[in-house]
mmCIF file of C-alpha atoms in Angstrom:
data_model
loop_
_atom_site.group_PDB
_atom_site.id
_atom_site.type_symbol
_atom_site.label_atom_id
_atom_site.label_comp_id
_atom_site.label_asym_id
_atom_site.label_seq_id
_atom_site.Cartn_x
_atom_site.Cartn_y
_atom_site.Cartn_z
ATOM 1 C CA UNK K 1 98.282 -92.391 -37.875
ATOM 2 C CA UNK K 2 98.861 -96.108 -38.624
ATOM 3 C CA UNK K 3 95.616 -98.058 -38.616
ATOM 4 C CA UNK K 4 97.586 -101.364 -38.818
ATOM 5 C CA UNK K 5 97.772 -104.225 -38.712
ATOM 6 C CA UNK K 6 101.481 -104.020 -39.682
ATOM 7 C CA UNK K 7 104.184 -101.530 -38.721
ATOM 8 C CA UNK K 8 104.766 -98.650 -41.150
ATOM 9 C CA UNK K 9 108.486 -98.413 -41.721
ATOM 10 C CA UNK K 10 110.378 -95.165 -42.320
ATOM 11 C CA UNK K 11 107.174 -93.147 -42.316
ATOM 12 C CA UNK K 12 107.488 -89.586 -43.698
ATOM 13 C CA UNK K 13 105.273 -86.568 -44.263
ATOM 14 C CA UNK K 14 105.717 -83.869 -46.958
ATOM 15 C CA UNK K 15 103.548 -80.744 -47.039
ATOM 16 C CA UNK K 16 104.100 -77.780 -49.366
ATOM 17 C CA UNK K 17 102.531 -75.094 -47.198
ATOM 18 C CA UNK K 18 100.331 -72.505 -48.967
ATOM 19 C CA UNK K 19 101.983 -69.175 -49.647
ATOM 20 C CA UNK K 20 100.559 -65.666 -49.694
ATOM 21 C CA UNK K 21 101.171 -62.076 -48.711
ATOM 22 C CA UNK K 22 101.603 -61.853 -44.954
ATOM 23 C CA UNK K 23 101.905 -65.654 -44.601
ATOM 24 C CA UNK K 24 104.919 -67.157 -42.803
ATOM 25 C CA UNK K 25 104.735 -70.674 -41.359
ATOM 26 C CA UNK K 26 106.335 -72.072 -38.215
ATOM 27 C CA UNK K 27 105.954 -75.175 -36.057
ATOM 28 C CA UNK K 28 104.237 -74.274 -32.810
ATOM 29 C CA UNK K 29 104.356 -75.801 -30.295
ATOM 30 C CA UNK K 30 107.736 -77.375 -30.985
ATOM 31 C CA UNK K 31 107.495 -80.904 -32.360
ATOM 32 C CA UNK K 32 108.280 -83.495 -29.685
ATOM 33 C CA UNK K 33 108.353 -86.721 -31.698
ATOM 34 C CA UNK K 34 108.349 -89.429 -32.747
ATOM 35 C CA UNK K 35 111.140 -88.567 -35.169
ATOM 36 C CA UNK K 36 111.712 -85.023 -36.371
ATOM 37 C CA UNK K 37 109.838 -82.304 -38.245
ATOM 38 C CA UNK K 38 111.088 -79.050 -39.775
ATOM 39 C CA UNK K 39 110.079 -76.351 -42.283
ATOM 40 C CA UNK K 40 112.457 -75.380 -45.080
ATOM 41 C CA UNK K 41 111.653 -73.156 -48.084
ATOM 42 C CA UNK K 42 107.939 -73.312 -47.289
ATOM 43 C CA UNK K 43 107.765 -77.117 -47.096
ATOM 44 C CA UNK K 44 107.024 -79.086 -43.948
ATOM 45 C CA UNK K 45 109.064 -82.318 -43.842
ATOM 46 C CA UNK K 46 108.801 -84.994 -41.165
ATOM 47 C CA UNK K 47 110.665 -88.267 -40.658
ATOM 48 C CA UNK K 48 108.690 -90.273 -38.095
ATOM 49 C CA UNK K 49 110.654 -93.509 -38.206
ATOM 50 C CA UNK K 50 108.581 -96.680 -37.723
ATOM 51 C CA UNK K 51 104.962 -96.301 -36.675
ATOM 52 C CA UNK K 52 103.514 -99.382 -35.005
ATOM 53 C CA UNK K 53 99.820 -100.280 -35.435
ATOM 54 C CA UNK K 54 97.752 -97.599 -33.723
ATOM 55 C CA UNK K 55 100.741 -95.248 -33.607
ATOM 56 C CA UNK K 56 100.258 -91.533 -34.311
ATOM 57 C CA UNK K 57 102.355 -88.412 -34.863
ATOM 58 C CA UNK K 58 101.004 -84.863 -34.657
ATOM 59 C CA UNK K 59 102.666 -81.669 -35.848
ATOM 60 C CA UNK K 60 101.012 -78.251 -35.647
ATOM 61 C CA UNK K 61 101.949 -75.427 -38.015
ATOM 62 C CA UNK K 62 100.763 -71.857 -37.735
ATOM 63 C CA UNK K 63 101.087 -68.528 -39.544
ATOM 64 C CA UNK K 64 100.236 -64.959 -38.817
ATOM 65 C CA UNK K 65 98.206 -62.978 -41.345
ATOM 66 C CA UNK K 66 97.926 -59.403 -42.564
ATOM 67 C CA UNK K 67 95.271 -57.301 -44.239
ATOM 68 C CA UNK K 68 96.627 -58.613 -47.574
ATOM 69 C CA UNK K 69 96.147 -62.246 -46.532
ATOM 70 C CA UNK K 70 92.368 -62.418 -47.007
ATOM 71 C CA UNK K 71 91.823 -65.498 -49.170
ATOM 72 C CA UNK K 72 91.178 -69.254 -49.067
ATOM 73 C CA UNK K 73 94.250 -71.466 -48.637
ATOM 74 C CA UNK K 74 94.189 -75.133 -49.627
ATOM 75 C CA UNK K 75 96.807 -77.374 -48.034
ATOM 76 C CA UNK K 76 97.678 -80.912 -49.171
ATOM 77 C CA UNK K 77 99.843 -83.228 -47.080
ATOM 78 C CA UNK K 78 101.380 -86.496 -48.331
ATOM 79 C CA UNK K 79 102.447 -89.336 -46.027
ATOM 80 C CA UNK K 80 104.558 -92.281 -47.178
ATOM 81 C CA UNK K 81 106.059 -95.428 -45.731
ATOM 82 C CA UNK K 82 108.842 -97.684 -46.960
ATOM 83 C CA UNK K 83 106.509 -100.662 -47.009
ATOM 84 C CA UNK K 84 103.281 -99.011 -48.179
ATOM 85 C CA UNK K 85 101.765 -96.684 -50.738
ATOM 86 C CA UNK K 86 101.549 -92.910 -50.287
ATOM 87 C CA UNK K 87 98.299 -91.279 -49.252
ATOM 88 C CA UNK K 88 97.152 -87.638 -49.236
ATOM 89 C CA UNK K 89 94.768 -85.464 -47.325
ATOM 90 C CA UNK K 90 93.822 -81.814 -47.818
ATOM 91 C CA UNK K 91 91.980 -79.053 -46.036
ATOM 92 C CA UNK K 92 91.105 -75.436 -46.792
ATOM 93 C CA UNK K 93 91.420 -72.517 -44.379
ATOM 94 C CA UNK K 94 89.961 -69.072 -45.100
ATOM 95 C CA UNK K 95 91.380 -65.810 -43.732
ATOM 96 C CA UNK K 96 88.617 -63.251 -43.245
ATOM 97 C CA UNK K 97 89.427 -59.563 -42.793
ATOM 98 C CA UNK K 98 87.541 -56.430 -41.827
ATOM 99 C CA UNK K 99 86.966 -53.924 -44.617
ATOM 100 C CA UNK K 100 87.196 -50.295 -43.519
ATOM 101 C CA UNK K 101 85.658 -47.492 -45.546
ATOM 102 C CA UNK K 102 85.585 -43.757 -44.856
ATOM 103 C CA UNK K 103 83.173 -41.030 -45.886
ATOM 104 C CA UNK K 104 83.799 -37.259 -45.709
ATOM 105 C CA UNK K 105 80.947 -34.741 -46.008
ATOM 106 C CA UNK K 106 80.200 -31.061 -45.488
ATOM 107 C CA UNK K 107 77.270 -28.692 -46.001
ATOM 108 C CA UNK K 108 77.052 -26.100 -48.757
ATOM 109 C CA UNK K 109 79.682 -23.912 -50.390
ATOM 110 C CA UNK K 110 82.422 -22.064 -48.543
ATOM 111 C CA UNK K 111 83.427 -18.402 -48.804
ATOM 112 C CA UNK K 112 86.940 -16.966 -48.930
ATOM 113 C CA UNK K 113 88.020 -15.966 -45.429
ATOM 114 C CA UNK K 114 85.207 -17.925 -43.761
ATOM 115 C CA UNK K 115 86.060 -19.238 -40.277
ATOM 116 C CA UNK K 116 84.821 -22.452 -38.667
ATOM 117 C CA UNK K 117 83.654 -24.538 -41.608
ATOM 118 C CA UNK K 118 82.994 -28.157 -40.615
ATOM 119 C CA UNK K 119 83.581 -31.532 -42.209
ATOM 120 C CA UNK K 120 82.251 -34.853 -40.907
ATOM 121 C CA UNK K 121 84.347 -38.028 -41.319
ATOM 122 C CA UNK K 122 82.723 -41.422 -40.692
ATOM 123 C CA UNK K 123 84.650 -44.717 -40.588
ATOM 124 C CA UNK K 124 82.683 -47.929 -41.209
ATOM 125 C CA UNK K 125 83.466 -51.651 -41.373
ATOM 126 C CA UNK K 126 81.612 -53.032 -44.397
ATOM 127 C CA UNK K 127 82.815 -56.609 -43.909
ATOM 128 C CA UNK K 128 79.852 -58.955 -43.317
ATOM 129 C CA UNK K 129 81.998 -61.216 -41.105
ATOM 130 C CA UNK K 130 85.160 -59.841 -39.519
ATOM 131 C CA UNK K 131 85.617 -57.226 -36.800
ATOM 132 C CA UNK K 132 88.659 -54.960 -36.588
ATOM 133 C CA UNK K 133 91.628 -55.770 -34.378
ATOM 134 C CA UNK K 134 94.238 -53.311 -33.167
ATOM 135 C CA UNK K 135 94.595 -49.587 -33.749
ATOM 136 C CA UNK K 136 92.596 -47.786 -36.448
ATOM 137 C CA UNK K 137 93.941 -44.428 -37.696
ATOM 138 C CA UNK K 138 92.147 -41.632 -39.554
ATOM 139 C CA UNK K 139 94.422 -39.048 -41.169
ATOM 140 C CA UNK K 140 93.453 -35.663 -42.568
ATOM 141 C CA UNK K 141 95.254 -34.296 -45.614
ATOM 142 C CA UNK K 142 94.693 -30.537 -45.469
ATOM 143 C CA UNK K 143 94.508 -28.978 -48.953
ATOM 144 C CA UNK K 144 95.828 -25.565 -49.918
ATOM 145 C CA UNK K 145 93.181 -22.961 -49.149
ATOM 146 C CA UNK K 146 92.058 -24.556 -45.868
ATOM 147 C CA UNK K 147 93.552 -24.184 -42.401
ATOM 148 C CA UNK K 148 93.003 -26.967 -39.866
ATOM 149 C CA UNK K 149 91.549 -25.803 -36.554
ATOM 150 C CA UNK K 150 90.628 -29.012 -34.712
ATOM 151 C CA UNK K 151 89.643 -32.679 -34.998
ATOM 152 C CA UNK K 152 87.464 -34.461 -32.428
ATOM 153 C CA UNK K 153 85.182 -37.486 -32.114
ATOM 154 C CA UNK K 154 83.794 -39.675 -29.305
ATOM 155 C CA UNK K 155 86.139 -42.586 -28.651
ATOM 156 C CA UNK K 156 88.878 -41.109 -30.856
ATOM 157 C CA UNK K 157 92.206 -39.709 -29.660
ATOM 158 C CA UNK K 158 93.003 -36.584 -31.671
ATOM 159 C CA UNK K 159 96.101 -34.681 -30.460
ATOM 160 C CA UNK K 160 95.746 -30.895 -30.547
ATOM 161 C CA UNK K 161 97.263 -29.467 -33.706
ATOM 162 C CA UNK K 162 97.676 -32.894 -35.281
ATOM 163 C CA UNK K 163 96.156 -34.352 -38.424
ATOM 164 C CA UNK K 164 95.712 -37.912 -37.083
ATOM 165 C CA UNK K 165 92.994 -39.482 -34.919
ATOM 166 C CA UNK K 166 93.297 -43.038 -33.538
ATOM 167 C CA UNK K 167 91.151 -45.581 -31.710
ATOM 168 C CA UNK K 168 91.744 -49.112 -30.457
ATOM 169 C CA UNK K 169 88.049 -49.876 -30.011
ATOM 170 C CA UNK K 170 86.891 -52.974 -31.886
ATOM 171 C CA UNK K 171 84.560 -52.189 -34.770
ATOM 172 C CA UNK K 172 82.200 -55.073 -35.481
ATOM 173 C CA UNK K 173 81.119 -56.149 -38.946
ATOM 174 C CA UNK K 174 78.650 -53.788 -40.646
ATOM 175 C CA UNK K 175 79.103 -51.091 -37.973
ATOM 176 C CA UNK K 176 80.500 -47.537 -37.810
ATOM 177 C CA UNK K 177 82.580 -45.566 -35.342
ATOM 178 C CA UNK K 178 81.244 -42.252 -33.968
ATOM 179 C CA UNK K 179 81.877 -39.487 -36.502
ATOM 180 C CA UNK K 180 84.893 -37.191 -36.352
ATOM 181 C CA UNK K 181 84.247 -33.466 -36.752
ATOM 182 C CA UNK K 182 87.001 -31.590 -38.577
ATOM 183 C CA UNK K 183 86.910 -27.799 -38.190
ATOM 184 C CA UNK K 184 88.672 -25.627 -40.767
ATOM 185 C CA UNK K 185 89.139 -21.972 -41.620
ATOM 186 C CA UNK K 186 89.012 -20.926 -45.265
ATOM 187 C CA UNK K 187 91.950 -18.822 -46.428
ATOM 188 C CA UNK K 188 91.162 -15.385 -47.831
ATOM 189 C CA UNK K 189 92.902 -16.363 -51.078
ATOM 190 C CA UNK K 190 91.451 -19.879 -51.380
ATOM 191 C CA UNK K 191 90.872 -21.122 -54.932
ATOM 192 C CA UNK K 192 87.372 -21.523 -56.333
ATOM 193 C CA UNK K 193 87.387 -25.201 -55.346
ATOM 194 C CA UNK K 194 89.148 -27.098 -52.575
ATOM 195 C CA UNK K 195 89.224 -30.877 -52.252
ATOM 196 C CA UNK K 196 89.610 -32.398 -48.824
ATOM 197 C CA UNK K 197 91.090 -35.919 -48.523
ATOM 198 C CA UNK K 198 91.023 -38.366 -45.609
ATOM 199 C CA UNK K 199 92.482 -41.849 -45.154
ATOM 200 C CA UNK K 200 91.737 -44.715 -42.782
ATOM 201 C CA UNK K 201 94.112 -47.594 -42.074
ATOM 202 C CA UNK K 202 94.851 -50.317 -39.543
ATOM 203 C CA UNK K 203 92.547 -52.650 -37.684
ATOM 204 C CA UNK K 204 93.513 -55.542 -39.940
ATOM 205 C CA UNK K 205 91.933 -53.912 -42.993
ATOM 206 C CA UNK K 206 93.359 -52.588 -46.216
ATOM 207 C CA UNK K 207 93.528 -48.763 -46.169
ATOM 208 C CA UNK K 208 90.775 -46.656 -47.714
ATOM 209 C CA UNK K 209 90.553 -43.050 -48.936
ATOM 210 C CA UNK K 210 87.748 -40.546 -49.459
ATOM 211 C CA UNK K 211 87.684 -37.086 -51.035
ATOM 212 C CA UNK K 212 85.180 -34.269 -50.600
ATOM 213 C CA UNK K 213 85.316 -31.294 -53.003
ATOM 214 C CA UNK K 214 83.784 -27.930 -52.122
ATOM 215 C CA UNK K 215 83.158 -24.751 -54.074
ATOM 216 C CA UNK K 216 84.623 -21.560 -52.610
ATOM 217 C CA UNK K 217 82.818 -18.294 -53.288
ATOM 218 C CA UNK K 218 84.658 -14.959 -53.462
ATOM 219 C CA UNK K 219 84.146 -12.538 -50.578
ATOM 220 C CA UNK K 220 84.011 -8.785 -51.123
ATOM 221 C CA UNK K 221 83.300 -5.952 -48.724
ATOM 222 C CA UNK K 222 83.247 -3.011 -51.094
ATOM 223 C CA UNK K 223 81.353 -0.061 -49.644
ATOM 224 C CA UNK K 224 78.305 1.101 -51.568
ATOM 225 C CA UNK K 225 75.626 3.700 -51.049
ATOM 226 C CA UNK K 226 75.302 7.460 -50.864
ATOM 227 C CA UNK K 227 77.132 8.697 -47.760
ATOM 228 C CA UNK K 228 77.404 12.364 -46.812
ATOM 229 C CA UNK K 229 78.233 12.788 -43.099
ATOM 230 C CA UNK K 230 80.789 15.373 -42.144
ATOM 231 C CA UNK K 231 84.491 14.658 -42.123
ATOM 232 C CA UNK K 232 84.680 15.325 -38.383
ATOM 233 C CA UNK K 233 81.901 12.823 -37.618
ATOM 234 C CA UNK K 234 83.500 10.123 -39.729
ATOM 235 C CA UNK K 235 86.959 10.638 -38.277
ATOM 236 C CA UNK K 236 85.601 10.629 -34.712
ATOM 237 C CA UNK K 237 83.798 7.320 -35.272
ATOM 238 C CA UNK K 238 86.921 5.738 -36.730
ATOM 239 C CA UNK K 239 89.135 6.901 -33.865
ATOM 240 C CA UNK K 240 86.702 5.757 -31.175
ATOM 241 C CA UNK K 241 85.753 2.412 -32.697
ATOM 242 C CA UNK K 242 89.138 1.312 -33.968
ATOM 243 C CA UNK K 243 91.492 3.223 -31.743
ATOM 244 C CA UNK K 244 93.592 3.906 -34.801
ATOM 245 C CA UNK K 245 94.984 6.914 -36.585
ATOM 246 C CA UNK K 246 95.339 6.407 -40.300
ATOM 247 C CA UNK K 247 98.838 6.879 -41.694
ATOM 248 C CA UNK K 248 97.274 8.814 -44.548
ATOM 249 C CA UNK K 249 94.062 10.689 -43.812
ATOM 250 C CA UNK K 250 92.277 11.288 -47.112
ATOM 251 C CA UNK K 251 88.896 12.192 -45.630
ATOM 252 C CA UNK K 252 89.357 15.949 -45.528
ATOM 253 C CA UNK K 253 90.216 16.579 -49.119
ATOM 254 C CA UNK K 254 86.768 17.828 -50.064
ATOM 255 C CA UNK K 255 84.794 18.048 -46.809
ATOM 256 C CA UNK K 256 82.443 15.223 -47.839
ATOM 257 C CA UNK K 257 82.798 11.499 -47.101
ATOM 258 C CA UNK K 258 82.110 9.526 -50.248
ATOM 259 C CA UNK K 259 82.244 5.787 -51.048
ATOM 260 C CA UNK K 260 85.878 5.932 -52.161
ATOM 261 C CA UNK K 261 86.889 7.624 -48.891
ATOM 262 C CA UNK K 262 85.214 4.970 -46.727
ATOM 263 C CA UNK K 263 86.835 2.162 -48.711
ATOM 264 C CA UNK K 264 90.225 3.773 -48.128
ATOM 265 C CA UNK K 265 89.506 3.771 -44.397
ATOM 266 C CA UNK K 266 88.695 0.060 -44.503
ATOM 267 C CA UNK K 267 91.805 -0.719 -46.534
ATOM 268 C CA UNK K 268 94.149 1.287 -44.348
ATOM 269 C CA UNK K 269 92.841 0.226 -40.920
ATOM 270 C CA UNK K 270 92.335 -3.470 -41.616
ATOM 271 C CA UNK K 271 95.268 -3.823 -43.950
ATOM 272 C CA UNK K 272 93.165 -6.117 -46.086
ATOM 273 C CA UNK K 273 90.397 -4.127 -47.643
ATOM 274 C CA UNK K 274 88.106 -7.043 -46.780
ATOM 275 C CA UNK K 275 87.527 -9.231 -43.774
ATOM 276 C CA UNK K 276 85.013 -12.045 -43.435
#
């Protein structure tokens, strides 16, 4: 603006706009005069022409932001006239972002071959100021030794058989979404420790990761004890209960069912020797 009393001749404005990740400036709405304004190589340049006493010119610049834009941005503009000295003015704008975190927990140790073990995943916004905006995604990275069964949580969309849950609900500062329950089966040959990993992203926040290790105990079903029923009784029970005829019947070699015989039955009928 020209506070007078004389006319400012050939008035100009120069503004090196602040840069940053996710920052890209444009003039919006379009400048309508007096004179012209444009942005080139990150610098706003305006040629207003002559500004009479009380005359003003307004240009509005804007930029989108990303989750990597969270910072304070200081902007300094310089205005000059052909018949006056240059003056400056500055202002600082701060981009605030949500800050998503994720926690993954489970109870106790697992056992090889165990079905239906459960993890709990909780997504929180630990920003003291900013709420989320847009879609938030929670992804499950299934480790070797675990088999994903299902994922579900109130307010989350978790496609059947998928490893990704999403929500578009706004998460306010210092709040948490309802937990997601992740059901797994433990493989019969799982290692002695498995580490589950989950990631959260979106919502205007930087992504976050959490891991949750678990011990896996061996499972055995070896038969023990002193067993001495007759061969006929044992074979009858097997046939009735399992509806199976063993490819190799080793129960009648001595007329007595011992521990080794029963283990052979388990191995042959189940094909595993052990089952959780």
